[in-house]
Coordinates of C-alpha atoms and ligand atoms in Angstrom, one line a residue:
M1 CA 181.6 52.8 302.0
R2 CA 180.3 52.9 299.2
E3 CA 182.2 53.7 295.9
P4 CA 181.7 57.0 294.5
T5 CA 179.0 57.0 291.7
L6 CA 180.8 56.5 288.1
L7 CA 179.7 58.7 285.2
C8 CA 178.7 56.7 281.8
V9 CA 178.2 58.2 278.7
P10 CA 176.3 56.1 276.2
S11 CA 177.5 55.4 273.0
V12 CA 174.2 54.7 270.5
A13 CA 176.3 55.8 267.4
K14 CA 175.3 53.7 264.1
S15 CA 179.2 52.9 263.2
T16 CA 182.3 51.7 265.2
D17 CA 184.1 54.5 263.6
Q18 CA 181.8 57.3 265.5
M19 CA 181.8 54.9 268.3
A20 CA 185.3 55.0 268.7
A21 CA 185.2 58.9 268.2
D22 CA 182.3 58.9 271.4
M23 CA 184.6 57.1 273.3
R24 CA 187.5 59.7 272.8
L25 CA 185.0 62.6 273.5
A26 CA 183.8 60.5 276.5
R27 CA 187.3 60.9 278.3
S28 CA 188.2 64.1 277.3
N29 CA 184.8 65.0 278.8
G30 CA 185.5 63.6 282.1
A31 CA 183.1 60.1 282.0
D32 CA 184.5 57.3 284.1
L33 CA 183.4 54.3 281.4
V34 CA 181.5 54.5 278.0
E35 CA 178.6 52.2 277.0
I36 CA 178.9 50.5 273.9
R37 CA 175.3 49.7 272.7
L38 CA 175.6 47.2 270.2
D39 CA 172.3 47.3 269.1
H40 CA 172.4 50.5 267.7
L41 CA 175.3 49.7 265.0
Q42 CA 173.7 49.7 261.5
S43 CA 176.0 46.5 260.5
F44 CA 177.5 44.8 262.9
D45 CA 180.3 41.6 262.9
P46 CA 181.2 40.6 266.2
Q47 CA 184.7 39.5 265.6
R48 CA 185.9 42.6 263.6
D49 CA 184.1 45.2 265.2
L50 CA 184.2 44.0 268.9
R51 CA 188.2 43.6 268.3
F52 CA 188.1 47.3 266.8
L53 CA 186.4 48.8 269.5
L54 CA 187.6 46.9 272.5
K55 CA 191.3 47.0 271.5
D56 CA 192.7 49.8 273.6
P57 CA 189.7 51.7 274.4
P58 CA 190.5 55.2 275.8
L59 CA 187.9 54.4 279.1
P60 CA 186.3 51.2 280.9
T61 CA 183.6 49.5 278.7
L62 CA 180.2 48.3 279.4
V63 CA 178.7 46.3 276.4
T64 CA 175.4 46.1 275.8
Y65 CA 173.2 44.5 273.2
R66 CA 169.8 45.1 274.0
P67 CA 166.6 43.6 272.4
K68 CA 163.7 45.2 271.3
W69 CA 161.4 43.2 273.7
E70 CA 163.7 44.9 276.6
G71 CA 163.5 48.9 274.8
G72 CA 166.8 48.3 272.5
E73 CA 167.4 47.8 268.9
Y74 CA 168.2 44.0 268.4
E75 CA 165.6 41.9 266.7
G76 CA 167.0 38.3 266.3
D77 CA 167.5 35.5 268.6
D78 CA 169.4 35.5 272.0
E79 CA 171.9 33.0 271.1
P80 CA 174.2 35.4 268.7
R81 CA 173.5 38.2 271.2
F82 CA 175.0 36.1 274.2
E83 CA 177.9 34.9 271.7
A84 CA 178.5 38.6 270.9
L85 CA 178.6 39.7 274.7
C86 CA 180.7 36.6 275.6
L87 CA 183.1 37.4 273.0
A88 CA 182.9 41.2 274.7
M89 CA 183.7 39.5 277.9
E90 CA 186.8 37.6 276.5
L91 CA 188.1 40.6 275.0
G92 CA 188.2 42.4 278.0
A93 CA 185.0 44.6 278.4
D94 CA 184.9 45.4 281.9
Y95 CA 180.9 45.2 282.3
V96 CA 178.2 43.4 280.4
D97 CA 174.7 44.4 280.7
V98 CA 171.9 41.1 280.2
E99 CA 168.1 41.4 280.8
L100 CA 166.9 39.5 283.9
K101 CA 164.4 37.7 281.8
V102 CA 167.1 36.0 279.9
A103 CA 169.8 36.3 282.6
D104 CA 169.7 32.1 284.2
K105 CA 169.9 31.2 280.4
F106 CA 173.0 33.7 279.7
F107 CA 174.8 32.3 282.9
A108 CA 174.3 29.2 281.8
S109 CA 175.6 29.3 278.5
I110 CA 179.0 31.2 279.6
S111 CA 179.2 28.5 282.2
N112 CA 182.4 29.2 284.1
K113 CA 183.8 31.3 281.4
K114 CA 183.6 34.9 282.7
P115 CA 186.7 36.5 283.3
E116 CA 187.5 37.6 286.6
K117 CA 187.8 41.7 285.6
C118 CA 184.1 41.4 283.9
K119 CA 181.1 42.5 285.8
I120 CA 177.8 41.2 284.9
I121 CA 175.2 43.8 285.3
V122 CA 171.5 42.2 285.0
S123 CA 169.1 44.9 284.0
S124 CA 165.0 45.4 284.5
H125 CA 163.7 48.0 282.5
N126 CA 159.9 49.3 283.2
Y127 CA 158.9 51.9 280.3
Q128 CA 155.1 52.4 281.8
F129 CA 155.6 53.3 285.7
T130 CA 158.2 52.7 288.8
P131 CA 156.3 49.8 290.9
S132 CA 155.6 49.5 294.6
L133 CA 158.5 50.0 296.8
E134 CA 157.5 46.1 298.0
D135 CA 157.7 45.1 294.2
L136 CA 161.2 47.2 293.7
G137 CA 162.4 45.2 296.5
N138 CA 161.7 41.4 295.6
L139 CA 163.0 43.0 291.6
V140 CA 166.2 43.4 293.4
A141 CA 166.2 40.0 295.2
R142 CA 165.2 38.2 291.9
I143 CA 168.2 40.2 290.1
Q144 CA 170.7 39.5 292.9
A145 CA 169.9 35.5 292.8
T146 CA 170.8 35.3 289.5
G147 CA 174.2 35.7 290.4
A148 CA 174.6 39.2 289.0
D149 CA 177.7 41.3 290.1
I150 CA 175.4 44.6 289.6
V151 CA 171.8 45.0 290.2
K152 CA 170.4 47.4 287.4
I153 CA 166.9 48.7 287.8
A154 CA 165.2 51.6 285.4
T155 CA 161.7 52.4 285.6
T156 CA 159.5 55.5 284.7
A157 CA 158.1 58.3 286.7
V158 CA 154.9 59.3 285.9
D159 CA 155.2 61.4 289.3
I160 CA 158.4 63.0 290.8
S161 CA 157.4 61.0 293.7
D162 CA 157.9 57.9 292.0
V163 CA 161.7 58.8 292.3
A164 CA 161.7 58.6 296.2
R165 CA 161.1 54.8 296.0
M166 CA 164.1 54.2 293.9
F167 CA 166.1 56.3 296.6
Q168 CA 165.0 54.1 299.3
I169 CA 165.7 50.9 297.1
I170 CA 169.3 52.4 296.2
V171 CA 170.1 53.3 300.0
H172 CA 169.0 49.9 301.6
C173 CA 170.7 47.7 298.8
Q174 CA 173.6 45.5 299.9
V175 CA 175.0 44.8 296.5
P176 CA 176.0 47.2 293.9
I177 CA 173.1 48.8 292.3
I178 CA 172.3 51.1 289.4
G179 CA 168.8 52.6 290.1
L180 CA 167.4 55.2 287.4
V181 CA 163.9 56.4 286.8
M182 CA 163.7 57.6 283.6
K183 CA 161.9 60.4 281.6
E184 CA 161.6 64.2 282.9
R185 CA 160.0 63.6 286.0
G186 CA 162.8 60.9 287.1
L187 CA 165.6 63.5 286.2
I188 CA 166.6 64.0 290.0
C189 CA 167.1 60.0 290.0
R190 CA 170.0 60.7 287.8
L191 CA 171.3 63.8 289.3
L192 CA 171.0 62.8 293.1
C193 CA 172.8 59.0 292.2
S194 CA 176.3 60.1 293.9
K195 CA 174.3 61.3 297.6
F196 CA 172.2 57.8 297.5
G197 CA 175.0 55.6 296.7
G198 CA 173.7 54.3 293.2
Y199 CA 177.0 52.5 291.4
L200 CA 176.8 54.5 288.2
T201 CA 174.5 57.0 286.3
F202 CA 174.3 58.2 282.6
G203 CA 175.3 61.4 280.8
T204 CA 175.0 62.0 277.3
L205 CA 178.0 63.7 275.2
E206 CA 175.0 65.9 273.8
S207 CA 171.1 66.2 273.2
G208 CA 170.1 63.6 271.1
K209 CA 172.6 61.1 272.3
E210 CA 170.3 59.7 274.8
S211 CA 170.1 56.0 275.3
A212 CA 167.2 56.2 277.1
P213 CA 164.9 59.0 278.3
G214 CA 165.6 61.8 280.5
Q215 CA 169.4 61.5 280.3
P216 CA 171.1 64.9 281.3
S217 CA 174.5 65.8 279.4
I218 CA 177.7 64.6 281.1
S219 CA 178.5 68.4 280.9
D220 CA 175.6 69.5 282.9
L221 CA 176.4 66.6 285.6
L222 CA 179.9 67.8 286.0
N223 CA 179.8 71.7 285.4
V224 CA 176.2 72.7 286.3
Y225 CA 175.3 70.0 289.1
N226 CA 178.7 69.5 290.4
I227 CA 178.2 65.8 290.5
R228 CA 181.6 64.9 291.7
Q229 CA 180.8 66.7 295.1
I230 CA 177.7 65.3 295.7
G231 CA 178.0 62.6 298.5
P232 CA 175.3 61.6 301.6
D233 CA 175.3 64.9 303.4
T234 CA 174.6 66.9 300.5
K235 CA 171.6 69.0 300.8
V236 CA 169.3 69.2 297.9
F237 CA 167.5 72.5 297.3
G238 CA 165.2 72.8 293.7
I239 CA 163.0 74.4 291.4
I240 CA 159.4 73.6 292.0
G241 CA 157.5 74.2 288.7
K242 CA 156.0 73.0 285.8
P243 CA 157.3 73.3 283.6
V244 CA 161.0 74.1 284.9
G245 CA 163.0 72.9 282.1
H246 CA 163.7 76.5 281.2
S247 CA 164.7 77.8 284.9
K248 CA 168.1 79.6 284.9
G249 CA 167.9 78.6 288.9
P250 CA 170.3 75.5 288.5
I251 CA 173.3 77.1 286.9
L252 CA 173.0 79.8 289.3
H253 CA 172.4 78.4 292.5
N254 CA 175.1 75.6 292.0
A255 CA 177.4 77.8 290.9
A256 CA 177.1 80.0 294.0
F257 CA 177.0 77.3 296.4
R258 CA 179.9 76.2 294.7
S259 CA 181.6 79.5 295.0
V260 CA 181.0 79.7 298.9
G261 CA 182.1 76.1 299.4
F262 CA 178.3 75.4 300.9
N263 CA 177.7 71.5 300.7
A264 CA 174.0 71.7 298.2
V265 CA 173.2 71.0 295.3
Y266 CA 170.3 72.9 293.2
V267 CA 168.0 70.6 291.0
P268 CA 164.9 71.4 288.8
L269 CA 162.0 69.7 290.4
L270 CA 158.9 69.5 287.9
V271 CA 156.3 69.0 290.0
D272 CA 152.4 68.3 289.7
N273 CA 151.1 68.4 293.1
L274 CA 152.8 70.2 295.3
A275 CA 150.9 68.4 298.7
D276 CA 151.9 65.1 297.6
F277 CA 155.3 65.9 296.6
F278 CA 156.2 67.3 300.5
N279 CA 154.6 64.0 301.9
V280 CA 157.2 62.3 300.2
Y281 CA 160.2 64.5 300.3
S282 CA 159.9 65.0 303.7
S283 CA 163.5 64.2 304.9
P284 CA 165.6 67.4 306.2
D285 CA 168.0 66.5 303.3
F286 CA 165.4 68.3 300.8
A287 CA 166.2 71.8 302.6
G288 CA 164.7 74.8 300.3
F289 CA 162.6 75.4 297.4
S290 CA 162.0 77.8 294.8
C291 CA 158.8 77.9 293.3
T292 CA 157.5 79.2 290.3
I293 CA 154.6 78.7 287.7
P294 CA 151.7 77.3 288.7
H295 CA 152.8 76.7 292.4
K296 CA 153.0 79.7 294.1
E297 CA 149.6 80.3 295.6
A298 CA 149.2 76.7 296.3
A299 CA 153.0 77.1 297.9
L300 CA 151.1 79.3 300.6
K301 CA 148.7 77.0 301.7
I302 CA 151.4 73.9 302.0
C303 CA 153.7 75.9 304.2
D304 CA 153.3 76.1 308.1
E305 CA 154.8 79.3 308.7
V306 CA 154.4 82.2 305.7
D307 CA 156.4 85.2 305.9
P308 CA 154.0 88.1 306.6
I309 CA 154.9 89.9 303.2
A310 CA 154.2 86.7 301.2
K311 CA 150.9 86.1 303.1
S312 CA 149.9 89.8 302.3
I313 CA 150.9 89.2 298.5
G314 CA 148.9 85.7 298.6
A315 CA 152.2 84.1 296.9
V316 CA 155.4 82.1 298.0
N317 CA 158.4 81.9 295.9
T318 CA 160.6 80.5 298.5
I319 CA 160.1 77.3 300.8
I320 CA 162.5 76.8 303.7
R321 CA 162.7 73.8 305.8
R322 CA 163.6 75.0 309.3
P323 CA 166.5 72.5 310.2
S324 CA 165.2 73.1 313.9
D325 CA 161.7 71.6 313.8
G326 CA 161.2 70.5 310.0
K327 CA 158.7 73.0 309.4
L328 CA 158.3 74.4 306.0
I329 CA 158.7 78.6 306.0
G330 CA 157.4 80.7 302.8
Y331 CA 158.8 83.4 301.8
N332 CA 158.1 85.9 298.9
T333 CA 161.6 87.1 297.3
D334 CA 160.2 88.5 293.6
Y335 CA 158.9 91.4 296.1
V336 CA 162.2 92.5 297.2
G337 CA 163.5 91.8 293.9
A338 CA 161.4 93.7 291.6
I339 CA 161.1 96.9 293.9
S340 CA 164.5 97.3 295.1
A341 CA 165.5 97.1 291.3
I342 CA 162.7 99.9 290.5
E343 CA 163.9 101.9 293.5
D344 CA 167.5 102.3 291.9
G345 CA 166.2 102.8 288.8
I346 CA 164.6 106.1 289.9
K347 CA 167.7 107.0 291.7
V348 CA 169.4 107.0 288.3
S349 CA 166.4 108.8 286.6
S350 CA 166.4 111.6 289.0
H351 CA 170.1 111.9 289.0
N352 CA 170.2 110.6 292.8
A353 CA 168.4 113.7 293.7
V354 CA 166.2 111.2 296.0
K355 CA 166.3 111.9 299.7
D356 CA 168.7 108.8 301.1
G357 CA 168.1 106.5 304.3
T358 CA 164.9 107.4 305.0
G359 CA 161.4 107.1 302.4
S360 CA 161.6 105.2 299.3
P361 CA 162.0 106.9 295.9
L362 CA 158.7 105.3 295.3
A363 CA 156.8 107.3 297.6
G364 CA 154.1 109.6 296.3
K365 CA 155.2 108.3 292.6
L366 CA 152.2 107.0 290.3
F367 CA 153.0 103.4 289.7
V368 CA 151.4 101.5 287.0
V369 CA 150.9 97.8 286.5
I370 CA 150.4 96.0 284.0
G371 CA 149.0 92.3 284.5
A372 CA 147.2 91.0 287.8
G373 CA 149.2 87.7 288.0
G374 CA 151.6 86.6 290.8
A375 CA 154.3 89.1 289.6
G376 CA 151.7 92.0 289.5
K377 CA 150.2 91.3 292.7
A378 CA 153.9 91.4 294.5
L379 CA 154.7 94.8 292.5
A380 CA 151.5 96.1 292.9
Y381 CA 151.6 95.4 297.1
G382 CA 155.3 96.8 297.2
A383 CA 155.0 100.0 295.2
K384 CA 152.0 100.7 297.4
Q385 CA 154.0 99.6 300.6
K386 CA 156.7 102.4 299.7
G387 CA 154.1 104.7 299.3
A388 CA 153.4 105.1 295.6
K389 CA 149.9 105.6 294.0
V390 CA 149.1 102.2 292.4
V391 CA 147.4 101.9 289.3
I392 CA 146.4 98.5 287.7
A393 CA 145.9 97.9 284.0
N394 CA 145.1 94.3 283.1
R395 CA 143.8 92.3 279.8
T396 CA 140.8 90.7 282.6
V397 CA 139.7 94.2 284.0
D398 CA 138.0 92.6 286.5
R399 CA 141.2 91.2 287.9
A400 CA 142.9 94.2 287.7
R401 CA 139.7 96.1 289.7
E402 CA 140.1 93.2 291.9
L403 CA 144.0 93.6 292.8
A404 CA 143.3 97.7 292.8
R405 CA 140.5 97.2 295.8
W406 CA 143.2 95.0 297.4
V407 CA 145.7 97.2 297.4
G408 CA 143.8 100.4 297.6
G409 CA 144.1 102.0 293.8
D410 CA 142.5 102.4 290.3
A411 CA 141.9 99.7 287.7
L412 CA 142.2 100.1 284.1
S413 CA 141.9 98.0 280.8
L414 CA 144.8 97.6 278.7
S415 CA 143.5 99.8 276.0
E416 CA 142.9 102.8 278.4
L417 CA 146.7 102.6 279.0
E418 CA 147.3 104.5 275.6
N419 CA 146.2 107.9 276.8
F420 CA 146.6 107.4 280.4
H421 CA 148.7 110.4 281.7
P422 CA 147.5 112.1 284.4
E423 CA 151.0 113.1 285.4
E424 CA 154.6 113.3 284.2
G425 CA 157.5 111.1 285.6
M426 CA 155.0 107.9 286.4
I427 CA 156.3 104.6 286.8
L428 CA 155.7 101.2 284.6
A429 CA 156.0 97.8 285.4
N430 CA 154.7 95.0 283.1
T431 CA 154.2 91.8 284.7
T432 CA 152.5 89.9 281.9
S433 CA 154.5 87.7 279.5
I434 CA 154.0 90.0 276.7
G435 CA 157.3 90.4 274.7
M436 CA 158.8 87.4 276.2
H437 CA 160.8 84.8 273.6
P438 CA 159.7 83.9 271.0
K439 CA 157.1 86.7 270.6
V440 CA 159.9 89.3 271.3
D441 CA 158.2 91.7 268.8
E442 CA 155.3 92.3 270.9
S443 CA 154.7 95.3 273.6
P444 CA 151.8 95.8 276.1
I445 CA 151.9 99.4 275.4
P446 CA 152.0 101.5 272.4
K447 CA 155.4 103.6 272.0
Q448 CA 153.6 107.2 271.9
A449 CA 152.5 106.6 275.5
L450 CA 155.9 105.9 277.2
R451 CA 157.0 109.4 277.0
F452 CA 155.0 110.1 280.2
Y453 CA 157.0 107.6 281.9
S454 CA 160.4 108.4 283.6
V455 CA 161.1 104.4 284.7
V456 CA 160.0 101.5 283.0
F457 CA 160.2 98.0 284.2
D458 CA 159.7 94.6 282.6
A459 CA 159.5 91.3 284.4
V460 CA 160.4 89.3 281.2
Y461 CA 163.9 88.6 281.1
N462 CA 164.4 86.6 278.0
P463 CA 165.2 88.7 276.1
R464 CA 167.1 90.8 278.7
M465 CA 166.0 93.9 276.3
T466 CA 162.3 93.4 275.6
K467 CA 160.6 95.9 272.8
L468 CA 158.8 97.5 275.5
L469 CA 162.3 98.4 277.4
L470 CA 163.6 99.2 274.0
E471 CA 161.2 101.5 273.2
A472 CA 161.1 102.9 276.6
E473 CA 164.7 103.7 276.5
E474 CA 164.3 105.7 273.0
S475 CA 161.4 107.5 274.8
G476 CA 164.0 108.6 277.3
A477 CA 162.7 106.6 280.1
V478 CA 165.5 104.6 282.4
V479 CA 164.8 101.2 282.1
V480 CA 165.0 98.1 284.5
S481 CA 165.3 94.8 283.5
G482 CA 163.6 91.5 284.7
L483 CA 167.1 90.3 284.7
E484 CA 167.7 92.5 287.7
M485 CA 165.0 91.4 289.2
F486 CA 165.4 87.6 288.9
I487 CA 169.3 88.6 290.3
R488 CA 168.2 90.2 293.2
Q489 CA 165.0 87.6 294.3
A490 CA 167.9 84.9 293.5
M491 CA 170.6 86.9 295.9
R492 CA 167.6 86.6 298.8
Q493 CA 166.8 82.8 298.2
F494 CA 170.4 82.1 298.6
E495 CA 170.5 84.0 301.7
L496 CA 167.6 82.1 303.0
F497 CA 168.9 78.6 301.9
T498 CA 172.6 79.3 302.9
G499 CA 172.4 81.9 305.7
L500 CA 175.5 83.3 304.2
P501 CA 175.7 86.6 302.3
A502 CA 175.3 86.2 298.1
P503 CA 178.2 86.5 295.8
E504 CA 176.8 89.1 294.0
Q505 CA 179.4 89.7 291.5
L506 CA 179.2 85.9 290.3
M507 CA 175.7 85.7 290.3
R508 CA 175.6 88.9 287.8
E509 CA 178.4 87.5 285.4
I510 CA 176.2 84.0 285.1
M511 CA 173.3 85.7 284.4
T512 CA 174.7 87.8 281.9
K513 CA 176.6 85.3 280.7
N514 CA 173.4 83.1 280.3
A515 CA 170.6 85.4 279.9
Ligands
LIG1 P1 150.6 84.9 285.9 O1 150.3 84.9 287.6 O2 150.1 83.9 285.0 O3 150.1 86.2 285.5 C1 150.1 86.6 283.9 C2 149.4 87.9 283.7 O4 149.7 88.2 282.4 C3 148.2 88.1 284.2 O5 147.6 89.4 284.5 C4 147.6 87.6 282.5 O6 146.3 88.7 282.3 C5 148.6 88.5 281.7 N1 148.6 88.1 280.5 C6 149.1 86.9 279.9 N2 149.4 86.9 278.6 C7 148.6 88.2 278.4 C8 148.4 88.6 276.9 N3 148.9 87.7 276.0 N4 148.1 89.9 276.9 C9 147.5 90.7 277.7 N5 148.1 90.0 278.9 C10 148.5 88.7 279.1 O7 152.3 85.3 286.0 P2 153.1 85.4 286.7 O8 153.7 84.6 288.1 O9 152.4 86.8 287.5 O10 154.4 85.9 285.6 C11 154.1 87.2 284.7 C12 155.5 87.0 283.9 O11 156.5 87.6 284.9 C13 155.8 86.1 283.2 O12 156.8 86.4 282.0 C14 157.1 85.7 284.2 O13 158.4 85.2 283.3 C15 157.6 87.2 284.8 N6 158.4 86.8 286.1 C16 159.5 87.4 286.1 C17 160.1 87.5 287.4 C18 161.6 87.7 287.3 O14 162.1 87.5 288.3 N7 162.0 88.8 286.3 C19 159.1 86.9 288.7 C20 158.6 86.3 288.3 C21 157.5 86.2 287.3 P3 144.7 87.9 282.5 O15 144.3 88.2 283.8 O16 143.8 88.6 281.7 O17 144.9 86.6 282.1

């Protein structure tokens, strides 16, 4: 049974005063230890500065004095470097880090002087790529052979599948190991360290204070990813996309999992090639996925079975690995999220005069969809299913025509929208990214044309009230925000992920706070 993974805050401060302040902050932020990066200090007097830093530190300390040739800042000879590390050990450092290339020399220089309490980490960094499993295994053996107390291997992710090799190495290593894969594509290595048994993972005090590329903040590790709760049995869920850094999914789903005591974590998965991803992450531990741009259509082909609605729409935004046989099952929750939100908007606009129970309030309505991409398809298909008359307007008119033909509707160019008002009380749904942050002063349709609509929906949810929605409200329409669609599609995903009812109130509160 391995010890729980430790949380280490690196301090790359330029002065010892700032480092001492970082140490105090690391402790109050919940870290288990702090890494003192001596090579980042602007001026360094070993006797004076190490005595200052290591006298009653608020947390256990790891002292690192990284040379330039291994990715650090130190440019001098090894001898004074080793002397400083030796002094750090004498003064009570809990760990010192020394590079594999010089480990034998370092061990020879300290002979038997290592204090009992201090553990020596022997590290190897690869800033270009992640070697093969065999080469990683050989590297572990070489590091172990130096007499290291702890093995550290840091490599670079060229693709997210590289991380799987590091997970294998960590799981099978017989000695304590720190295995990290750097850069954004390696993030899950840092987030899932405690699932696979890594000795420690690094979390920064704030962005800009990283000691290596791709480190998350300690606050995110603790408060978003609930890292202290992650263990070998924790199921992994995540959002597959490119990019994914902006996604609110981790904030939302992790809090929702935690609120119902579901042993799972939801992580961002920056995926370049969907097929490669699923080939490598094929274990039942990787249990379910949200899927966003640009993978929603490819996801349809990857799945072993696809829900008929997702198949009809031609896009999958949710994938579940069925526990009974490991097959990948695809769904589309965008559809139900958007359509149910718009149906509720229509009920508000008609003061609940819509017949309840049977039939949809969309039935018989003229439903104008702007955009013919993934979201446009889901909305057009959904509205048609509910009995609406569908019209598609799109920048590329051919795509509008194609979608209109497919769902059974009409097509327009964007410019024709301005004077399009065959009837009053139409429904409008924007499914393009027009009006999305940072271009918040754009709208897909002139304000004067909005008076013909009774309900206006915008798939954009950043900002929550887009220019389109503000102008629609001023024109007297009931508005439905993309945030409502986002919350509802996420609630349905939660139900597919967990088999439990979604904690609606909590999910709403989180999205309102973080929108
Ligand atoms: P997509 O498949 O890439 O489709 C984008 C659509 O927007 C296309 O029809 C494209 O027209 C049009 N478009 C893009 N930029 C435009 C511009 N500057 N002027 C005019 N038309 C433009 O993307 P998607 O997956 O459908 O997503 C579209 C939007 O919906 C995004 O903002 C996304 O964030 C949002 N969304 C929200 C939710 C939610 O839960 N609220 C869920 C899914 C998507 P062309 O055909 O001419 O290229």
